[in-house]
mmCIF file of C-alpha atoms and ligand atoms in Angstrom:
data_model
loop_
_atom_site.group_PDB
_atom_site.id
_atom_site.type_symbol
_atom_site.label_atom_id
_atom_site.label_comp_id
_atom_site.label_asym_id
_atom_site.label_seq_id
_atom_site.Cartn_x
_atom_site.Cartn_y
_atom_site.Cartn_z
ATOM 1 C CA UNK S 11 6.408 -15.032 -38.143
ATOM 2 C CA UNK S 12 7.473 -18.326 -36.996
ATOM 3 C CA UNK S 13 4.838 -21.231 -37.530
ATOM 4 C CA UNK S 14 4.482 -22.373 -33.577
ATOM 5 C CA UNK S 15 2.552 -25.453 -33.652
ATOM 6 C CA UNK S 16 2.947 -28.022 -31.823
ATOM 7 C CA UNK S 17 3.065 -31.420 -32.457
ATOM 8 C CA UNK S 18 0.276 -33.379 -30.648
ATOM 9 C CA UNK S 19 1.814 -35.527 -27.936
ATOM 10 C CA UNK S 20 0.693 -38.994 -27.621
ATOM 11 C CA UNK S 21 -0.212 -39.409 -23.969
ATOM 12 C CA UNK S 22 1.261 -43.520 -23.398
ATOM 13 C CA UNK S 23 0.508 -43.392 -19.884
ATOM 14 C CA UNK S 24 -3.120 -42.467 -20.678
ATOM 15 C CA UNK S 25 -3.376 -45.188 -23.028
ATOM 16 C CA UNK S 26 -2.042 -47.908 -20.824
ATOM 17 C CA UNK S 27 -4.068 -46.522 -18.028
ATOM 18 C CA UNK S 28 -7.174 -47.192 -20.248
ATOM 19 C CA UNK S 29 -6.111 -50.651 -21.312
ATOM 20 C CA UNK S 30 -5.741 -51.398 -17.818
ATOM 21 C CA UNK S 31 -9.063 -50.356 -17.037
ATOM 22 C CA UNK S 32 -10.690 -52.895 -19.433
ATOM 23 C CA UNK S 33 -8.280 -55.457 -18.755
ATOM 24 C CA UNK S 34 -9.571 -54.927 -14.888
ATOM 25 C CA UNK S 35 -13.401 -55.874 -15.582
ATOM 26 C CA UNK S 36 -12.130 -59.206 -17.975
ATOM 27 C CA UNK S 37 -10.560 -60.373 -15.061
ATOM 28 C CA UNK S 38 -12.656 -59.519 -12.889
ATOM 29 C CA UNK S 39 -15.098 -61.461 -15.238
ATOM 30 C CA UNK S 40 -12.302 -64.435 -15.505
ATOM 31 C CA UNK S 41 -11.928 -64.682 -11.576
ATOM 32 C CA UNK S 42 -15.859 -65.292 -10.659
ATOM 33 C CA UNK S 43 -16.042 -67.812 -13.414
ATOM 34 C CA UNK S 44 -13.154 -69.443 -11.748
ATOM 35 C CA UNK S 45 -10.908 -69.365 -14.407
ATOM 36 C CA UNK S 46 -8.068 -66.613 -13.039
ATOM 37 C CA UNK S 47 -5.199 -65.612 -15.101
ATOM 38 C CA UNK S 48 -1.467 -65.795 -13.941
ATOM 39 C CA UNK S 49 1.508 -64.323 -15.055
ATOM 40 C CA UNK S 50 4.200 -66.005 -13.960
ATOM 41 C CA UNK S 51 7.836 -64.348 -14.226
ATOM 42 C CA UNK S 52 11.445 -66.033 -14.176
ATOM 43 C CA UNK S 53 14.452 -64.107 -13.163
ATOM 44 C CA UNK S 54 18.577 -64.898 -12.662
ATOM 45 C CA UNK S 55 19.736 -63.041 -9.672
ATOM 46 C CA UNK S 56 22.119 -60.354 -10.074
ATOM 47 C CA UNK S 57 19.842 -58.520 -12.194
ATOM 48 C CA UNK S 58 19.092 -55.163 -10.644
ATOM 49 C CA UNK S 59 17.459 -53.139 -13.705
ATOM 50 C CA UNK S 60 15.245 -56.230 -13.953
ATOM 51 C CA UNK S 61 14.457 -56.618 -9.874
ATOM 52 C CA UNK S 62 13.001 -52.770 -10.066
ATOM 53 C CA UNK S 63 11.120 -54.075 -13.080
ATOM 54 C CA UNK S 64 9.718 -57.154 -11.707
ATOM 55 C CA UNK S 65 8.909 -55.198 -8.466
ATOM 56 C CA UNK S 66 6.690 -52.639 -10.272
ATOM 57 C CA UNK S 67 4.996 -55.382 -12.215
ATOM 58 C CA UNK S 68 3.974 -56.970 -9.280
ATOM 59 C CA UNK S 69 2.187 -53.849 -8.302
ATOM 60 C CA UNK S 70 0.812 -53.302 -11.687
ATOM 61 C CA UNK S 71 -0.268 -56.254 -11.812
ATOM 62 C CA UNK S 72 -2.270 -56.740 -8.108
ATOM 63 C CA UNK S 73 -3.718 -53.024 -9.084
ATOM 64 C CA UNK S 74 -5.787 -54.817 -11.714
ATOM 65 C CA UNK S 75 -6.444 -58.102 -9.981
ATOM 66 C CA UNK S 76 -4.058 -59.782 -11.707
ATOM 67 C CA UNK S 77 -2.113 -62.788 -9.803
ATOM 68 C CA UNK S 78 1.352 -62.847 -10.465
ATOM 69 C CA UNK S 79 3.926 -65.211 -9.200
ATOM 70 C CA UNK S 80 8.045 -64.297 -9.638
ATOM 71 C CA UNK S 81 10.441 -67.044 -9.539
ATOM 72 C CA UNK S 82 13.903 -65.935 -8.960
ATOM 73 C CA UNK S 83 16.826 -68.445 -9.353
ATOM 74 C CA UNK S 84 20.131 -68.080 -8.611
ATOM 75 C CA UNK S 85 23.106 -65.779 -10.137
ATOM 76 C CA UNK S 86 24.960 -69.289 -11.544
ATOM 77 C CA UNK S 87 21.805 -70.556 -12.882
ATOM 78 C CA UNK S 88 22.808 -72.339 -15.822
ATOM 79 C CA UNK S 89 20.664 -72.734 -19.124
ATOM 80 C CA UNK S 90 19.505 -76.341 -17.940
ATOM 81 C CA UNK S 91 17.890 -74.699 -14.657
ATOM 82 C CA UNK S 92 16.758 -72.244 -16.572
ATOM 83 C CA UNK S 93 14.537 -74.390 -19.259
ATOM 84 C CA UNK S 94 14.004 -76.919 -16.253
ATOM 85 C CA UNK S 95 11.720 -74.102 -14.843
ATOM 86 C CA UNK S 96 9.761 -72.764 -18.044
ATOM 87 C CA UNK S 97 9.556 -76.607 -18.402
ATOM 88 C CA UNK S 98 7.477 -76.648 -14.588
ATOM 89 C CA UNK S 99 5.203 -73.586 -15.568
ATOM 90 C CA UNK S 100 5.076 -74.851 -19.054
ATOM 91 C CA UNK S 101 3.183 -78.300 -17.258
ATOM 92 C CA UNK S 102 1.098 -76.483 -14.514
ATOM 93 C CA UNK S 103 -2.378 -75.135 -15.635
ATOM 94 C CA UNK S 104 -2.997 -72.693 -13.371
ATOM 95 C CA UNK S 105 -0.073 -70.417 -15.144
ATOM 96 C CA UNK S 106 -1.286 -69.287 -18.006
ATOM 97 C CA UNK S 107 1.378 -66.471 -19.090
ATOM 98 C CA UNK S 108 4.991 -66.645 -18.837
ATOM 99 C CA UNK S 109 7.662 -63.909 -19.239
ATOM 100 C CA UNK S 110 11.547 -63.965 -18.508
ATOM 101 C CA UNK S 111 13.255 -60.737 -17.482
ATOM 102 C CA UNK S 112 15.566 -60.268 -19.392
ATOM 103 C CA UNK S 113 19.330 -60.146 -19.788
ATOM 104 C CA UNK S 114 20.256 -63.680 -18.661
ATOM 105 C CA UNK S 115 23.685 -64.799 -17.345
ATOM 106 C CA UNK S 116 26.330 -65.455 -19.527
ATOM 107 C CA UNK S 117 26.050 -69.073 -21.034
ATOM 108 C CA UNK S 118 22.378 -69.160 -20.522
ATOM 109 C CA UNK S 119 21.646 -69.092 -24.487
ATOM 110 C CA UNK S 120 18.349 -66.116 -24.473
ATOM 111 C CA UNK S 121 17.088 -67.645 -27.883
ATOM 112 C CA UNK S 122 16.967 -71.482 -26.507
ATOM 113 C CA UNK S 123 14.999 -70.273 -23.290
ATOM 114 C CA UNK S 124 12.461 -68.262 -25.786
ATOM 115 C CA UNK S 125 11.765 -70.887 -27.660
ATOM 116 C CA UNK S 126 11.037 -73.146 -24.628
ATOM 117 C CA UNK S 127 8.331 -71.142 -23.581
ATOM 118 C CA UNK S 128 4.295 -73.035 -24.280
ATOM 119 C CA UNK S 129 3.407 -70.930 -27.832
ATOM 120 C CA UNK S 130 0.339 -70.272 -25.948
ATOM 121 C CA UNK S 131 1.693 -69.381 -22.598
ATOM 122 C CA UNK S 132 4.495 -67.082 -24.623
ATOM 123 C CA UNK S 133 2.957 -63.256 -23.166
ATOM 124 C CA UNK S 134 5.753 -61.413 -24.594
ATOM 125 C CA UNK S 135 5.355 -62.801 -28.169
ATOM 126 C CA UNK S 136 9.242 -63.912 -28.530
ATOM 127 C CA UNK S 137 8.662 -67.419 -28.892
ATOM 128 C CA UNK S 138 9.957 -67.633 -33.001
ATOM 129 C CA UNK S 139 6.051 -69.503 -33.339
ATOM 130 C CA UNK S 140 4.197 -66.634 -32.296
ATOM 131 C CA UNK S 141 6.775 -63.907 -34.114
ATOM 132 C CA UNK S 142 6.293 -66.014 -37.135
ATOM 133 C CA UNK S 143 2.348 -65.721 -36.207
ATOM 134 C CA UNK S 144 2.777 -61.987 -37.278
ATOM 135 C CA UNK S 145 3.944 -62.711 -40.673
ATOM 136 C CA UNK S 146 0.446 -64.608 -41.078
ATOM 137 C CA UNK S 147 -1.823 -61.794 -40.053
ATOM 138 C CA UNK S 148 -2.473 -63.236 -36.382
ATOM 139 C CA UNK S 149 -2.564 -60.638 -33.968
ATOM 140 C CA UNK S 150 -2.811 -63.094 -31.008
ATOM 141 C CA UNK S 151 0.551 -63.032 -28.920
ATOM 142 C CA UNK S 152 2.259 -60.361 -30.576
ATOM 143 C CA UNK S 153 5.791 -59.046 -28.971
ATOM 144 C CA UNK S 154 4.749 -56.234 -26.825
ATOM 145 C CA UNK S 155 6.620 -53.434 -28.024
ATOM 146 C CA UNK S 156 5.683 -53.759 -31.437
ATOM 147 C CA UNK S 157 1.859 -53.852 -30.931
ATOM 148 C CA UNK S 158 2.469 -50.737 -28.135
ATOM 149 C CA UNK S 159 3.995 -49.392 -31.415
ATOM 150 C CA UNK S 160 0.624 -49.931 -33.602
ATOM 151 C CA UNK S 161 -1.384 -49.135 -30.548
ATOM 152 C CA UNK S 162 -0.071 -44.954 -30.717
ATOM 153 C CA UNK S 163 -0.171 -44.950 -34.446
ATOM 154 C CA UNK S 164 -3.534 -46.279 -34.406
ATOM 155 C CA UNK S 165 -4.522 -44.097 -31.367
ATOM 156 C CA UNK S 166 -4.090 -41.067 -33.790
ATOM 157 C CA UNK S 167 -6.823 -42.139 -35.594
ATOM 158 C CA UNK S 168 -4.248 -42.278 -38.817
ATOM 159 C CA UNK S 169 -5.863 -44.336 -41.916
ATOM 160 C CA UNK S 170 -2.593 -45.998 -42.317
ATOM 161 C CA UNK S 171 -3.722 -48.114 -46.215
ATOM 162 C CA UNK S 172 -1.578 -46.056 -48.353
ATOM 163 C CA UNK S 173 0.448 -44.452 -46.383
ATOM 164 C CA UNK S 174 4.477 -44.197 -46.131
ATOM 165 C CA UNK S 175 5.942 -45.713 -42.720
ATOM 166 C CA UNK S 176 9.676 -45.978 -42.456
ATOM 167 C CA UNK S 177 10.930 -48.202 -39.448
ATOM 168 C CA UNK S 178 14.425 -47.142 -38.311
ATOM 169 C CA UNK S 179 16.018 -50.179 -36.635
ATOM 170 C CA UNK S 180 15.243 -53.552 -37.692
ATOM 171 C CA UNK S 181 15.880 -56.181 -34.503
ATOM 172 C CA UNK S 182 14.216 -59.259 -34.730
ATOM 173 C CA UNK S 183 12.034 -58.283 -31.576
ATOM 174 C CA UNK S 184 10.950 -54.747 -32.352
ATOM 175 C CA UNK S 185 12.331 -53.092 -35.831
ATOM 176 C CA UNK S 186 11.212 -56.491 -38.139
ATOM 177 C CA UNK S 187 7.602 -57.235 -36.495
ATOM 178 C CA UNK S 188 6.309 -53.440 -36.350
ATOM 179 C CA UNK S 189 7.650 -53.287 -40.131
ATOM 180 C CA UNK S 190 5.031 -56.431 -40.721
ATOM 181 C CA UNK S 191 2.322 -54.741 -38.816
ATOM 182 C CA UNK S 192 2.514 -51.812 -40.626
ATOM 183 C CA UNK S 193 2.247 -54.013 -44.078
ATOM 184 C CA UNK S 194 -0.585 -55.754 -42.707
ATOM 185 C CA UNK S 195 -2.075 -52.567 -42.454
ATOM 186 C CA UNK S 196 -1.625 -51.908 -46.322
ATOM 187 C CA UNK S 197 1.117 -48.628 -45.540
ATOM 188 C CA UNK S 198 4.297 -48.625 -47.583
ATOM 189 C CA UNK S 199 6.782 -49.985 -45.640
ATOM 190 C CA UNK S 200 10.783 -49.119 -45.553
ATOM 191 C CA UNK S 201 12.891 -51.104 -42.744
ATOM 192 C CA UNK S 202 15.846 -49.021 -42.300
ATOM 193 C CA UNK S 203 18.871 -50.430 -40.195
ATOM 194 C CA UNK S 204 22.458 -49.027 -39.634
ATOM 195 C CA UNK S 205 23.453 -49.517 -43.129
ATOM 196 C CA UNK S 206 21.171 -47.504 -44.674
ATOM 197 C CA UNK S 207 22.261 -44.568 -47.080
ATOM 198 C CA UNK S 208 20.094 -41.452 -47.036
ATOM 199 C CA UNK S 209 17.944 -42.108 -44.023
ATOM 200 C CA UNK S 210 16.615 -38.678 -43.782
ATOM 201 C CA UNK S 211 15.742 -39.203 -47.635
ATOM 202 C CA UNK S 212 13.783 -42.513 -46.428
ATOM 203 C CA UNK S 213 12.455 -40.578 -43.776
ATOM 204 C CA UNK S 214 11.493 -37.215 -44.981
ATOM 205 C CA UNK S 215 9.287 -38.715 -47.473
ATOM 206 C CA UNK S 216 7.447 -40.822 -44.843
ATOM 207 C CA UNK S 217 4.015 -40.089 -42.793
ATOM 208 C CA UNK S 218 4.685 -42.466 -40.512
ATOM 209 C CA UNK S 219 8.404 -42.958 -38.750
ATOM 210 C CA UNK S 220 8.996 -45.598 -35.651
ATOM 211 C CA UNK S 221 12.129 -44.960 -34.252
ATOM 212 C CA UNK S 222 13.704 -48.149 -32.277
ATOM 213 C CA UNK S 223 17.951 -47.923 -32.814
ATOM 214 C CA UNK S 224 18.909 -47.264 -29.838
ATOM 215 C CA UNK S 225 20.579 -44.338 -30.722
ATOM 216 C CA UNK S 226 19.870 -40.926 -28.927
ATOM 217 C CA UNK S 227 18.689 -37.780 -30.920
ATOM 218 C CA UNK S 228 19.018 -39.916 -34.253
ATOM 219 C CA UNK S 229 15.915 -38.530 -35.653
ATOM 220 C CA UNK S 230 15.950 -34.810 -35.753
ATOM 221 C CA UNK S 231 13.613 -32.051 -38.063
ATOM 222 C CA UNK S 232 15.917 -32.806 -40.991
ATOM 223 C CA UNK S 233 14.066 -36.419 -40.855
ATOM 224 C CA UNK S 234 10.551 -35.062 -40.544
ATOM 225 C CA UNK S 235 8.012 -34.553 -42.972
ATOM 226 C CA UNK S 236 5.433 -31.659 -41.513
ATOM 227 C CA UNK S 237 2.754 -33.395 -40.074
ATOM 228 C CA UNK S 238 4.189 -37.028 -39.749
ATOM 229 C CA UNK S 239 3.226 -39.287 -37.298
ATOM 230 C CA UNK S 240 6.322 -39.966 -35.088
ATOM 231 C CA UNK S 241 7.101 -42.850 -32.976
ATOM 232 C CA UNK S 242 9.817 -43.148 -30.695
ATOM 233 C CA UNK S 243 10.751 -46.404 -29.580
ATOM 234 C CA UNK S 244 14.200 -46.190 -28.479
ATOM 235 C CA UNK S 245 15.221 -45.898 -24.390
ATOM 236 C CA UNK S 246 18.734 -44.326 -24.407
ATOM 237 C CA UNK S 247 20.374 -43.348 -20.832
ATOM 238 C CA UNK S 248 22.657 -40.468 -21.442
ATOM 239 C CA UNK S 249 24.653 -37.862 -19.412
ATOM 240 C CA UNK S 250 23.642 -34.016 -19.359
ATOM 241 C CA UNK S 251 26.806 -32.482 -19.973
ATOM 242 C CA UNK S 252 25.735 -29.515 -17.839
ATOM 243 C CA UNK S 253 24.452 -31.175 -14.785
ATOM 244 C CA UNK S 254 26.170 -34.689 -15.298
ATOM 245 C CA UNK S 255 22.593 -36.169 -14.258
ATOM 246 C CA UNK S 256 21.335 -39.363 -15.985
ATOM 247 C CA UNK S 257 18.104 -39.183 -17.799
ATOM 248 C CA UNK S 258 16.256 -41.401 -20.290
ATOM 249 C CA UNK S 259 15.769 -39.825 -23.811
ATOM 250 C CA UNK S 260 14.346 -41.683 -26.808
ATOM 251 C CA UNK S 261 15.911 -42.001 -30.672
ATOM 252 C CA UNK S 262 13.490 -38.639 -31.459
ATOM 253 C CA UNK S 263 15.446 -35.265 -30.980
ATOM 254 C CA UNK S 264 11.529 -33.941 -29.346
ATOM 255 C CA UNK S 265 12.097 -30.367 -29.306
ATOM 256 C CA UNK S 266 13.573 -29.772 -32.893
ATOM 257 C CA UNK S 267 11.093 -32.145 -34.400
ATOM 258 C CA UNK S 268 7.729 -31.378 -32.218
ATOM 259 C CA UNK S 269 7.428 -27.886 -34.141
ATOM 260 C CA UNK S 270 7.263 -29.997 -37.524
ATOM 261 C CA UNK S 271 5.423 -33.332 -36.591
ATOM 262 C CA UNK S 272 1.671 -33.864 -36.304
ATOM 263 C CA UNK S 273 2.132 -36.728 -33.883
ATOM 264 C CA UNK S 274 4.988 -37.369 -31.748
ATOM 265 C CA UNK S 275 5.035 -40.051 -28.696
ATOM 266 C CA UNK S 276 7.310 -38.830 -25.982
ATOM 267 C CA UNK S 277 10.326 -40.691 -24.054
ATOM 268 C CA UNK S 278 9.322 -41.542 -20.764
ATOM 269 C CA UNK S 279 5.695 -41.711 -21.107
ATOM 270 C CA UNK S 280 5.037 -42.612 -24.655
ATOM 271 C CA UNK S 281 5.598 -46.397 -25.963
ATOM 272 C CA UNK S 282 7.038 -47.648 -22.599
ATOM 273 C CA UNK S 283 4.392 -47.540 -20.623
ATOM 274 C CA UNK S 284 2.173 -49.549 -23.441
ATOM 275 C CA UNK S 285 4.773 -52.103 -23.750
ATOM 276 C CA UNK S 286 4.245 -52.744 -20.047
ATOM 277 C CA UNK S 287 -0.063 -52.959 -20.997
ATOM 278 C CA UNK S 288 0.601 -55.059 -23.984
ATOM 279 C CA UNK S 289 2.057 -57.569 -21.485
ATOM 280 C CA UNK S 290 -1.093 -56.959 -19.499
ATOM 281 C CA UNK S 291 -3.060 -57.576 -22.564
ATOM 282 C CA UNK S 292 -1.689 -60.711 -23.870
ATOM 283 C CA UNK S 293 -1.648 -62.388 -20.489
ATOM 284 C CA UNK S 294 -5.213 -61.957 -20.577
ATOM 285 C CA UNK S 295 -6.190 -62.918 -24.060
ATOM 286 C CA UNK S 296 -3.652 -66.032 -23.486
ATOM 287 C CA UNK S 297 -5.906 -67.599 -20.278
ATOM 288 C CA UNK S 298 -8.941 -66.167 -22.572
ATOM 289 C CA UNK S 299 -8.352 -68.594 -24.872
ATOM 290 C CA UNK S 300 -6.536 -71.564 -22.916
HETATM 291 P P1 NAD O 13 18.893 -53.641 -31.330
HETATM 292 O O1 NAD O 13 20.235 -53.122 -30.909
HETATM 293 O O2 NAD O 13 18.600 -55.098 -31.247
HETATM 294 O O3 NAD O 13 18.622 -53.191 -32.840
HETATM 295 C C1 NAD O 13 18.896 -51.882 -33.257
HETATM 296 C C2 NAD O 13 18.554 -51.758 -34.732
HETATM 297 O O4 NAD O 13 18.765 -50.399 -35.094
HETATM 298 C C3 NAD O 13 19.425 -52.602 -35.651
HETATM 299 O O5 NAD O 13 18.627 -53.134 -36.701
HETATM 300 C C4 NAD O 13 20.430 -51.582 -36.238
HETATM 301 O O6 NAD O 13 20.895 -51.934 -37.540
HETATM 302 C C5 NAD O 13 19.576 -50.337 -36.263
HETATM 303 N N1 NAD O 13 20.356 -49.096 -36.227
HETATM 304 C C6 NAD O 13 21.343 -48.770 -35.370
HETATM 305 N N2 NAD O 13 21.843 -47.552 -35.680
HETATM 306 C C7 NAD O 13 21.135 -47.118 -36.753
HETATM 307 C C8 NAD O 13 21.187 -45.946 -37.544
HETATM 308 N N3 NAD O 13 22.085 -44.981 -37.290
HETATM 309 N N4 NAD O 13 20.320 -45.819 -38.558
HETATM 310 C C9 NAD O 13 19.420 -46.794 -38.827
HETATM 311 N N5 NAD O 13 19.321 -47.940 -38.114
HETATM 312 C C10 NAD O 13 20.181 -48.093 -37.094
HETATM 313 O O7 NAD O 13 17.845 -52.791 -30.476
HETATM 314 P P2 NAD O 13 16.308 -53.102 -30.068
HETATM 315 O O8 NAD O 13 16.285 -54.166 -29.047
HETATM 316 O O9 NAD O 13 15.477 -53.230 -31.296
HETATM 317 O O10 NAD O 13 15.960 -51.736 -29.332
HETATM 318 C C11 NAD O 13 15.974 -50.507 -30.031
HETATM 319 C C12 NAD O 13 15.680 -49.398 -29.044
HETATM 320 O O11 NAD O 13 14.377 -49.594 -28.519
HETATM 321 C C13 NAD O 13 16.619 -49.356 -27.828
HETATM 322 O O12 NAD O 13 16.807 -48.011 -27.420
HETATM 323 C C14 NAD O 13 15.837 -50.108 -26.761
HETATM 324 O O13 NAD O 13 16.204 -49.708 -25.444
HETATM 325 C C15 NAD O 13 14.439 -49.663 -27.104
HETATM 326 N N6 NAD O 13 13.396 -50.590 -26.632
HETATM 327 C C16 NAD O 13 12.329 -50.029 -26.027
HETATM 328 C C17 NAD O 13 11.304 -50.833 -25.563
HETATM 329 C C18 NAD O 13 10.120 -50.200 -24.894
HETATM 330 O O14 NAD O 13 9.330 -50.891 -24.257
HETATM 331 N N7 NAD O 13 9.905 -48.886 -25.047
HETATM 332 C C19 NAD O 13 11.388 -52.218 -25.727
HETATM 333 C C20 NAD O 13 12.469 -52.764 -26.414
HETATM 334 C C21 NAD O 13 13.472 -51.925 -26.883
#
């Protein structure tokens, strides 16, 4: 008879919702002591994924008593406007996070702006100072991804000294820091990327796998070791042949490989929605400590 066990999903929107909760009563704390964090957001026009973003943060944001502030510029803003205003929020006190939805215009150089941003101001983690923090153990302003990353793996309750993690995709903003992370925590780390020979050998040998390549249905059972923990990262759109409807699948093939895995996080609903707290988070502990 066929073994019909399921992998246990990791709930992301439960998590989040519980991060939020605590990040609610330190602000709450922050506020009355007159000391109120801000997240302040830059955006280029002509940006529509990003505009639906920015809109929801705003609401996630008020919904935990969070001020946030959006600064849109124009669609020809060029790179000097650009650093010109992370230069203005960089210089006034009462911002103490600041993000920049991302993709800019063509000509606006992303890398440049990061590294404009106040290290301690830098809520995403992408200044190169606080990425290069990671390598050093600090887990202050880590890029948000990565730590939503950690956050399911260590949400499983996994004692991850000793184990075997293989991280498929290695970009400097995801892949690369949740690789360090994971080393930090004493696993065995292999960094795959698209070069790799034999990545279901890496993989079916692993008890940990994060998935961030941005390539649908790239991990499937053939990749999974019974039991793994199983963390997908990636946020794919793709076409259903059938219906021709869009829909947003992860790098995890999650109905061949949730028979086998012990742990799987889902896509939607799994590491997105802690990216989004992770921002949360690190705006907080950033006016915390300003
Ligand atoms: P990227 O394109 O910068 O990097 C992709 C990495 O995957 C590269 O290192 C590449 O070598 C590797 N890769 C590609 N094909 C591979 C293969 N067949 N085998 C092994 N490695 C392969 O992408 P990114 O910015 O790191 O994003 C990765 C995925 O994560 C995307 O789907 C992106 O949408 C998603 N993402 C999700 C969140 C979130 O909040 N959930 C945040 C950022 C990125």
């Amino acid at each position: 008879m066929a073994d019909t066990t399921q992998a246990q999903r990791i709930d992301g929107r439960a998590l989040a919702a519980a991060v939020r909760e605590d990040l609610t009563h330190r602000i709450e704390v922050m506020v009355n002591a007159g000391r109120a964090p801000r997240l302040d957001a830059v955006i280029v026009q002509g940006n529509p994924a990003g505009e639906v973003y920015a809109q929801r943060q705003a609401r996630t944001c008020e919904a935990i008593g969070l001020t946030y502030a959006l600064h849109t510029l124009p669609a020809d803003a060029d790179q000097q406007l650009v650093i010109d205003t992370i230069d203005a929020l960089n210089a006034d006190e009462a911002c103490t996070g600041i993000m920049v939805h991302l993709p800019l215009p063509d000509g606006v150089c992303m890398q440049a702006v990061q590294a404009r941003i106040a290290v301690h101001k830098d809520v995403e983690g992408v200044n190169p100072a606080n990425i290069g923090g990671v390598i050093y153990g600090q887990r202050t302003l880590v890029p948000c991804t990565a730590a939503a990353a950690m956050h399911l793996i260590e949400s499983t309750g996994i004692e991850l000294a000793g184990t075997r993690a293989v991280v498929v995709g290695a970009s400097g903003i995801v892949g690369k820091p949740v690789a360090v992370l994971l080393m930090q925590a004493q696993a065995t780390v292999t960094s795959t990327n698209i070069h790799t020979e034999d990545l279901v050998g890496h993989c079916a040998a692993a008890d940990i796998i994060v998935a961030a390549a941005g390539v649908p249905g790239l991990i499937g059972p053939e990749h999974v070791k019974p039991g793994a923990v199983v963390i997908d990262v990636g946020i794919n759109r793709v076409t259903c042949p059938d219906s021709g409807e869009q829909r947003t699948v992860g790098d995890v093939d999650a109905d061949a490989v949730a028979s086998i895995a012990g742990h799987l996080s889902p896509v939607p609903g799994g590491v997105g929605p802690v990216t989004v707290a992770m921002l949360l988070r690190n705006t907080v502990e950033a006016a915390q400590r300003a």
